[in-house]
PDB file of C-alpha atoms in Angstrom:
ATOM      1  CA  ILE A   1     -10.773 -39.808 -49.008  1.00 76.00           C
ATOM      2  CA  ASP A   2     -10.894 -40.286 -45.333  1.00 83.00           C
ATOM      3  CA  ARG A   3     -13.254 -38.071 -43.291  1.00 85.00           C
ATOM      4  CA  PHE A   4     -14.041 -37.489 -39.623  1.00 82.00           C
ATOM      5  CA  ASN A   5     -16.980 -35.376 -38.654  1.00 80.00           C
ATOM      6  CA  MET A   6     -17.222 -34.326 -42.311  1.00 84.00           C
ATOM      7  CA  TYR A   7     -13.608 -33.003 -42.356  1.00 85.00           C
ATOM      8  CA  THR A   8     -10.880 -34.420 -44.567  1.00 88.00           C
ATOM      9  CA  SER A   9      -8.735 -36.370 -42.133  1.00 88.00           C
ATOM     10  CA  MET A  10      -5.960 -38.755 -41.689  1.00 88.00           C
ATOM     11  CA  SER A  11      -5.864 -41.423 -38.847  1.00 87.00           C
ATOM     12  CA  VAL A  12      -2.786 -41.575 -36.415  1.00 86.00           C
ATOM     13  CA  ASN A  13      -2.586 -44.405 -33.969  1.00 87.00           C
ATOM     14  CA  GLY A  14      -0.304 -44.579 -31.118  1.00 84.00           C
ATOM     15  CA  SER A  15       0.339 -46.335 -27.836  1.00 83.00           C
ATOM     16  CA  VAL A  16       1.409 -45.098 -24.324  1.00 83.00           C
ATOM     17  CA  ALA A  17       5.010 -45.361 -23.457  1.00 83.00           C
ATOM     18  CA  ALA A  18       6.133 -47.416 -20.460  1.00 78.00           C
ATOM     19  CA  GLY A  19       5.775 -45.484 -17.240  1.00 73.00           C
ATOM     20  CA  TYR A  20       3.089 -43.056 -18.528  1.00 77.00           C
ATOM     21  CA  SER A  21      -0.563 -43.050 -18.077  1.00 73.00           C
ATOM     22  CA  SER A  22      -3.181 -42.549 -20.878  1.00 75.00           C
ATOM     23  CA  GLY A  23      -4.125 -39.192 -19.378  1.00 76.00           C
ATOM     24  CA  GLU A  24      -0.621 -37.974 -19.574  1.00 81.00           C
ATOM     25  CA  ALA A  25      -0.433 -39.119 -23.151  1.00 85.00           C
ATOM     26  CA  ILE A  26      -3.673 -37.306 -24.006  1.00 85.00           C
ATOM     27  CA  GLN A  27      -2.300 -34.184 -22.461  1.00 86.00           C
ATOM     28  CA  ALA A  28       1.023 -34.420 -24.343  1.00 89.00           C
ATOM     29  CA  ILE A  29      -0.881 -34.687 -27.741  1.00 89.00           C
ATOM     30  CA  ARG A  30      -2.741 -31.546 -26.791  1.00 89.00           C
ATOM     31  CA  GLU A  31       0.366 -29.651 -25.989  1.00 91.00           C
ATOM     32  CA  VAL A  32       2.183 -30.798 -29.191  1.00 91.00           C
ATOM     33  CA  ALA A  33      -0.765 -30.064 -31.332  1.00 90.00           C
ATOM     34  CA  ALA A  34      -1.098 -26.506 -29.884  1.00 90.00           C
ATOM     35  CA  GLU A  35       2.503 -25.817 -30.616  1.00 91.00           C
ATOM     36  CA  THR A  36       3.064 -27.434 -33.975  1.00 92.00           C
ATOM     37  CA  LEU A  37      -0.153 -27.703 -35.934  1.00 90.00           C
ATOM     38  CA  PRO A  38      -0.349 -25.009 -38.724  1.00 90.00           C
ATOM     39  CA  GLN A  39      -3.275 -22.678 -39.023  1.00 88.00           C
ATOM     40  CA  GLY A  40      -6.431 -24.364 -40.391  1.00 87.00           C
ATOM     41  CA  TYR A  41      -5.589 -27.791 -39.065  1.00 89.00           C
ATOM     42  CA  GLY A  42      -7.045 -29.430 -36.033  1.00 88.00           C
ATOM     43  CA  TYR A  43      -7.301 -32.837 -34.243  1.00 88.00           C
ATOM     44  CA  GLU A  44      -9.968 -35.083 -32.583  1.00 88.00           C
ATOM     45  CA  PHE A  45      -9.721 -38.137 -30.492  1.00 87.00           C
ATOM     46  CA  SER A  46     -11.705 -41.244 -31.375  1.00 84.00           C
ATOM     47  CA  GLY A  47     -12.690 -44.583 -29.708  1.00 77.00           C
ATOM     48  CA  MET A  48     -11.964 -45.136 -26.041  1.00 74.00           C
ATOM     49  CA  THR A  49      -9.431 -42.077 -26.118  1.00 78.00           C
ATOM     50  CA  ARG A  50     -12.380 -39.792 -27.009  1.00 76.00           C
ATOM     51  CA  GLU A  51     -14.457 -41.222 -24.137  1.00 71.00           C
ATOM     52  CA  GLU A  52     -11.575 -40.693 -21.678  1.00 70.00           C
ATOM     53  CA  ALA A  53     -10.949 -37.187 -22.900  1.00 71.00           C
ATOM     54  CA  ASN A  54     -14.494 -36.216 -22.593  1.00 69.00           C
ATOM     55  CA  THR A  55     -14.993 -37.678 -19.191  1.00 65.00           C
ATOM     56  CA  GLY A  56     -14.122 -35.003 -16.617  1.00 56.00           C
ATOM     57  CA  THR A  57     -13.545 -35.224 -12.890  1.00 54.00           C
ATOM     58  CA  SER A  58     -17.005 -34.026 -12.234  1.00 59.00           C
ATOM     59  CA  THR A  59     -18.416 -36.933 -14.187  1.00 66.00           C
ATOM     60  CA  THR A  60     -16.363 -39.483 -12.207  1.00 66.00           C
ATOM     61  CA  ALA A  61     -17.362 -37.870  -8.889  1.00 74.00           C
ATOM     62  CA  LEU A  62     -21.021 -38.028  -9.909  1.00 79.00           C
ATOM     63  CA  ILE A  63     -20.742 -41.632 -10.748  1.00 77.00           C
ATOM     64  CA  PHE A  64     -19.133 -42.348  -7.272  1.00 78.00           C
ATOM     65  CA  VAL A  65     -21.975 -40.447  -5.587  1.00 83.00           C
ATOM     66  CA  LEU A  66     -24.724 -42.364  -7.445  1.00 85.00           C
ATOM     67  CA  CYS A  67     -22.986 -45.655  -6.467  1.00 81.00           C
ATOM     68  CA  PHE A  68     -23.054 -44.775  -2.844  1.00 83.00           C
ATOM     69  CA  VAL A  69     -26.659 -43.575  -2.919  1.00 87.00           C
ATOM     70  CA  PHE A  70     -27.768 -46.730  -4.691  1.00 86.00           C
ATOM     71  CA  VAL A  71     -26.041 -48.977  -2.084  1.00 83.00           C
ATOM     72  CA  TYR A  72     -27.477 -46.953   0.654  1.00 86.00           C
ATOM     73  CA  LEU A  73     -31.015 -47.097  -0.664  1.00 89.00           C
ATOM     74  CA  LEU A  74     -30.804 -50.720  -1.299  1.00 86.00           C
ATOM     75  CA  LEU A  75     -29.500 -51.563   2.146  1.00 82.00           C
ATOM     76  CA  SER A  76     -31.981 -49.337   3.637  1.00 85.00           C
ATOM     77  CA  ALA A  77     -34.780 -51.526   2.253  1.00 85.00           C
ATOM     78  CA  GLN A  78     -33.129 -54.577   3.181  1.00 80.00           C
ATOM     79  CA  TYR A  79     -32.321 -53.654   6.893  1.00 76.00           C
ATOM     80  CA  GLU A  80     -35.542 -51.506   7.180  1.00 78.00           C
ATOM     81  CA  SER A  81     -33.293 -48.791   8.791  1.00 78.00           C
ATOM     82  CA  TYR A  82     -31.743 -45.572   7.547  1.00 81.00           C
ATOM     83  CA  ILE A  83     -28.800 -45.866  10.061  1.00 82.00           C
ATOM     84  CA  LEU A  84     -27.477 -49.446   9.744  1.00 79.00           C
ATOM     85  CA  PRO A  85     -26.517 -48.988   5.972  1.00 83.00           C
ATOM     86  CA  LEU A  86     -24.042 -46.449   7.168  1.00 84.00           C
ATOM     87  CA  VAL A  87     -22.024 -49.300   8.699  1.00 83.00           C
ATOM     88  CA  VAL A  88     -21.523 -50.737   5.259  1.00 83.00           C
ATOM     89  CA  LEU A  89     -20.715 -47.415   3.578  1.00 84.00           C
ATOM     90  CA  LEU A  90     -18.066 -46.446   6.273  1.00 82.00           C
ATOM     91  CA  SER A  91     -16.189 -49.691   5.333  1.00 81.00           C
ATOM     92  CA  VAL A  92     -15.713 -48.381   1.856  1.00 82.00           C
ATOM     93  CA  PRO A  93     -13.093 -45.631   2.567  1.00 82.00           C
ATOM     94  CA  SER A  94     -10.614 -47.939   4.055  1.00 81.00           C
ATOM     95  CA  GLY A  95     -10.571 -49.965   0.763  1.00 81.00           C
ATOM     96  CA  LEU A  96     -10.312 -46.904  -1.282  1.00 82.00           C
ATOM     97  CA  MET A  97      -7.467 -45.662   0.775  1.00 85.00           C
ATOM     98  CA  GLY A  98      -5.536 -48.906   0.430  1.00 84.00           C
ATOM     99  CA  SER A  99      -6.103 -48.792  -3.408  1.00 85.00           C
ATOM    100  CA  PHE A 100      -4.593 -45.258  -3.700  1.00 85.00           C
ATOM    101  CA  ILE A 101      -1.658 -46.111  -1.455  1.00 86.00           C
ATOM    102  CA  PHE A 102      -0.772 -49.262  -3.209  1.00 85.00           C
ATOM    103  CA  ALA A 103      -1.262 -47.477  -6.633  1.00 83.00           C
ATOM    104  CA  GLN A 104       1.114 -44.847  -5.461  1.00 83.00           C
ATOM    105  CA  ILE A 105       3.727 -47.435  -4.343  1.00 84.00           C
ATOM    106  CA  MET A 106       3.494 -49.208  -7.756  1.00 81.00           C
ATOM    107  CA  GLY A 107       3.634 -45.904  -9.676  1.00 79.00           C
ATOM    108  CA  VAL A 108       0.201 -46.202 -11.300  1.00 77.00           C
ATOM    109  CA  GLU A 109      -1.564 -43.114 -12.250  1.00 73.00           C
ATOM    110  CA  ASN A 110      -5.293 -42.495 -11.490  1.00 73.00           C
ATOM    111  CA  ASN A 111      -6.482 -42.984 -14.899  1.00 73.00           C
ATOM    112  CA  ILE A 112      -9.832 -44.258 -16.206  1.00 76.00           C
ATOM    113  CA  TYR A 113      -8.973 -47.854 -15.681  1.00 79.00           C
ATOM    114  CA  MET A 114      -8.073 -47.151 -12.035  1.00 81.00           C
ATOM    115  CA  GLN A 115     -11.460 -45.362 -11.646  1.00 80.00           C
ATOM    116  CA  ILE A 116     -13.327 -48.364 -13.121  1.00 82.00           C
ATOM    117  CA  ALA A 117     -11.498 -50.546 -10.592  1.00 83.00           C
ATOM    118  CA  LEU A 118     -12.576 -48.208  -7.677  1.00 83.00           C
ATOM    119  CA  ILE A 119     -16.187 -48.287  -8.705  1.00 82.00           C
ATOM    120  CA  MET A 120     -15.998 -52.189  -8.805  1.00 82.00           C
ATOM    121  CA  LEU A 121     -14.355 -51.966  -5.401  1.00 83.00           C
ATOM    122  CA  ILE A 122     -17.414 -50.362  -3.885  1.00 82.00           C
ATOM    123  CA  GLY A 123     -19.365 -53.339  -4.301  1.00 80.00           C
ATOM    124  CA  LEU A 124     -16.621 -55.801  -3.408  1.00 81.00           C
ATOM    125  CA  LEU A 125     -16.011 -53.894  -0.160  1.00 80.00           C
ATOM    126  CA  ALA A 126     -19.604 -53.573   0.756  1.00 81.00           C
ATOM    127  CA  LYS A 127     -19.923 -57.311   0.475  1.00 80.00           C
ATOM    128  CA  ASN A 128     -17.937 -58.099   3.424  1.00 80.00           C
ATOM    129  CA  ALA A 129     -19.554 -55.554   5.663  1.00 82.00           C
ATOM    130  CA  ILE A 130     -23.023 -56.759   4.536  1.00 83.00           C
ATOM    131  CA  LEU A 131     -22.196 -60.313   5.516  1.00 81.00           C
ATOM    132  CA  ILE A 132     -21.113 -59.262   9.112  1.00 83.00           C
ATOM    133  CA  VAL A 133     -24.079 -56.869   9.557  1.00 83.00           C
ATOM    134  CA  GLU A 134     -26.583 -59.340   8.331  1.00 80.00           C
ATOM    135  CA  PHE A 135     -25.488 -61.897  10.750  1.00 81.00           C
ATOM    136  CA  ALA A 136     -25.175 -59.419  13.615  1.00 83.00           C
ATOM    137  CA  VAL A 137     -28.811 -58.253  12.743  1.00 81.00           C
ATOM    138  CA  ASP A 138     -30.018 -61.917  12.804  1.00 81.00           C
ATOM    139  CA  ARG A 139     -28.393 -62.481  16.263  1.00 83.00           C
ATOM    140  CA  ARG A 140     -29.924 -59.314  17.565  1.00 82.00           C
ATOM    141  CA  ARG A 141     -33.287 -60.496  16.550  1.00 81.00           C
ATOM    142  CA  GLN A 142     -32.671 -63.705  18.481  1.00 83.00           C
ATOM    143  CA  GLY A 143     -32.463 -61.588  21.657  1.00 82.00           C
ATOM    144  CA  MET A 144     -28.676 -61.198  22.002  1.00 83.00           C
ATOM    145  CA  SER A 145     -27.182 -57.894  23.221  1.00 85.00           C
ATOM    146  CA  ILE A 146     -25.782 -55.528  20.736  1.00 83.00           C
ATOM    147  CA  LEU A 147     -22.215 -56.040  21.605  1.00 85.00           C
ATOM    148  CA  TRP A 148     -22.596 -59.895  21.509  1.00 86.00           C
ATOM    149  CA  SER A 149     -24.429 -59.618  18.303  1.00 86.00           C
ATOM    150  CA  ALA A 150     -21.595 -57.836  16.733  1.00 84.00           C
ATOM    151  CA  ILE A 151     -19.042 -60.264  18.151  1.00 84.00           C
ATOM    152  CA  ALA A 152     -21.036 -63.406  17.113  1.00 84.00           C
ATOM    153  CA  GLY A 153     -21.813 -61.849  13.687  1.00 80.00           C
ATOM    154  CA  SER A 154     -18.108 -61.045  12.961  1.00 81.00           C
ATOM    155  CA  ALA A 155     -16.827 -64.459  14.396  1.00 82.00           C
ATOM    156  CA  ALA A 156     -19.252 -66.334  12.243  1.00 81.00           C
ATOM    157  CA  ARG A 157     -18.242 -64.547   8.834  1.00 79.00           C
ATOM    158  CA  LEU A 158     -14.474 -64.121   9.535  1.00 82.00           C
ATOM    159  CA  ARG A 159     -13.354 -67.359   7.828  1.00 86.00           C
ATOM    160  CA  PRO A 160     -15.608 -67.025   4.736  1.00 83.00           C
ATOM    161  CA  ILE A 161     -14.486 -63.324   4.359  1.00 82.00           C
ATOM    162  CA  LEU A 162     -10.807 -64.142   4.689  1.00 84.00           C
ATOM    163  CA  MET A 163     -11.221 -67.143   2.222  1.00 87.00           C
ATOM    164  CA  THR A 164     -13.103 -65.190  -0.467  1.00 84.00           C
ATOM    165  CA  SER A 165     -11.172 -62.041  -0.124  1.00 84.00           C
ATOM    166  CA  LEU A 166      -7.718 -63.458  -0.249  1.00 86.00           C
ATOM    167  CA  ALA A 167      -8.762 -65.784  -3.176  1.00 89.00           C
ATOM    168  CA  PHE A 168      -9.919 -62.669  -4.997  1.00 86.00           C
ATOM    169  CA  VAL A 169      -6.732 -60.827  -4.101  1.00 86.00           C
ATOM    170  CA  LEU A 170      -4.503 -63.655  -5.489  1.00 89.00           C
ATOM    171  CA  GLY A 171      -6.823 -63.852  -8.588  1.00 88.00           C
ATOM    172  CA  VAL A 172      -5.874 -60.350  -9.651  1.00 84.00           C
ATOM    173  CA  VAL A 173      -2.217 -60.832  -9.332  1.00 86.00           C
ATOM    174  CA  PRO A 174      -1.846 -61.854 -12.967  1.00 86.00           C
ATOM    175  CA  LEU A 175      -3.257 -58.368 -13.973  1.00 83.00           C
ATOM    176  CA  ILE A 176      -0.572 -56.724 -11.977  1.00 83.00           C
ATOM    177  CA  LEU A 177       2.096 -58.834 -13.529  1.00 83.00           C
ATOM    178  CA  ALA A 178       0.625 -58.505 -17.086  1.00 79.00           C
ATOM    179  CA  THR A 179       2.819 -57.858 -20.135  1.00 77.00           C
ATOM    180  CA  GLY A 180       2.221 -57.189 -23.744  1.00 76.00           C
ATOM    181  CA  ALA A 181      -0.523 -55.091 -25.574  1.00 72.00           C
ATOM    182  CA  GLY A 182      -2.869 -53.451 -23.274  1.00 71.00           C
ATOM    183  CA  ALA A 183      -0.805 -54.374 -20.044  1.00 78.00           C
ATOM    184  CA  ALA A 184      -1.027 -50.749 -18.747  1.00 77.00           C
ATOM    185  CA  ALA A 185      -4.939 -51.020 -18.467  1.00 78.00           C
ATOM    186  CA  ARG A 186      -4.477 -54.363 -16.699  1.00 82.00           C
ATOM    187  CA  HIS A 187      -1.936 -53.032 -14.316  1.00 82.00           C
ATOM    188  CA  SER A 188      -4.192 -50.080 -13.386  1.00 82.00           C
ATOM    189  CA  MET A 189      -7.254 -52.267 -12.625  1.00 84.00           C
ATOM    190  CA  GLY A 190      -5.211 -55.053 -10.972  1.00 85.00           C
ATOM    191  CA  THR A 191      -3.334 -52.612  -8.725  1.00 86.00           C
ATOM    192  CA  GLY A 192      -6.513 -50.810  -7.628  1.00 84.00           C
ATOM    193  CA  VAL A 193      -8.352 -53.852  -6.811  1.00 86.00           C
ATOM    194  CA  PHE A 194      -5.437 -55.609  -5.146  1.00 88.00           C
ATOM    195  CA  GLY A 195      -4.671 -52.795  -2.773  1.00 86.00           C
ATOM    196  CA  GLY A 196      -8.144 -51.999  -2.044  1.00 86.00           C
ATOM    197  CA  MET A 197      -9.204 -55.547  -1.189  1.00 87.00           C
ATOM    198  CA  LEU A 198      -6.065 -56.459   0.752  1.00 86.00           C
ATOM    199  CA  ALA A 199      -6.469 -53.217   2.958  1.00 84.00           C
ATOM    200  CA  ALA A 200     -10.350 -53.628   3.466  1.00 82.00           C
ATOM    201  CA  THR A 201     -10.082 -57.331   4.315  1.00 82.00           C
ATOM    202  CA  PHE A 202      -7.964 -56.639   7.453  1.00 82.00           C
ATOM    203  CA  ILE A 203      -9.221 -53.040   8.423  1.00 82.00           C
ATOM    204  CA  SER A 204     -12.952 -53.398   7.750  1.00 78.00           C
ATOM    205  CA  THR A 205     -13.131 -56.774   9.446  1.00 80.00           C
ATOM    206  CA  ILE A 206     -12.002 -54.987  12.679  1.00 83.00           C
ATOM    207  CA  PHE A 207     -14.021 -51.830  12.333  1.00 83.00           C
ATOM    208  CA  VAL A 208     -17.321 -52.885  11.017  1.00 83.00           C
ATOM    209  CA  PRO A 209     -18.336 -54.675  14.260  1.00 84.00           C
ATOM    210  CA  VAL A 210     -17.422 -51.377  16.107  1.00 85.00           C
ATOM    211  CA  PHE A 211     -19.537 -49.297  13.775  1.00 83.00           C
ATOM    212  CA  PHE A 212     -22.415 -51.695  14.078  1.00 83.00           C
ATOM    213  CA  THR A 213     -22.238 -51.447  17.906  1.00 84.00           C
ATOM    214  CA  TRP A 214     -22.235 -47.696  17.815  1.00 85.00           C
ATOM    215  CA  PHE A 215     -24.962 -47.301  15.264  1.00 80.00           C
ATOM    216  CA  ALA A 216     -27.216 -50.100  16.691  1.00 79.00           C
ATOM    217  CA  SER A 217     -26.849 -48.333  20.212  1.00 78.00           C
ATOM    218  CA  ARG A 218     -27.813 -45.065  18.772  1.00 71.00           C
ATOM    219  CA  THR A 219     -30.877 -46.509  17.040  1.00 68.00           C
ATOM    220  CA  LYS A 220     -31.859 -48.223  20.371  1.00 63.00           C
ATOM    221  CA  ARG A 221     -31.724 -45.005  22.473  1.00 60.00           C
ATOM    222  CA  LYS A 222     -33.600 -43.176  19.720  1.00 57.00           C
ATOM    223  CA  ARG A 223     -36.401 -45.760  19.864  1.00 56.00           C
TER     224      ARG A 223
END
């Protein structure tokens, strides 16, 4: 006799139809169960579906906040400043915006796999900004002005950023074009990372030196 949480049970396995997200499938099961299950019968999710069903929007928002706080504290220790890490954090929204826009174009829902891709994007997007800021701070310590430090830092890291970012973008193309079992999960992750990295590569590269100049100038006036 099969049991689940001490109740007599039977297992039902299913897969999501083409064009629908796992979140929509979970909601559909809940609606059908509420309408058709007789009195005394119930249902429970198991495995990854159970984890997704129990993970609410508040939990996801908390994870994003913790990611930002962790990155901020780490960079504050590295730069010995509470203001310069904001330059890196302000580069992240442009990538997240590109991720959501590209997902909308591709018809991908904001499911748990998309959210995992967004959390991973925070680190990937911060990497490019960290490279520019690090070189700009180094030029600043050598005695260059704030403006020319930003220009020299971004010029020195432009080619490496473009090479690594575009190589990474092309590397996730097979996820977007994936077929077969589990393709929906790969589509969601690939689409989120592709759109976010592509947008941030060109937007952040322009705005990070501007943010550095502005925040560094404010720090200098404060001192």
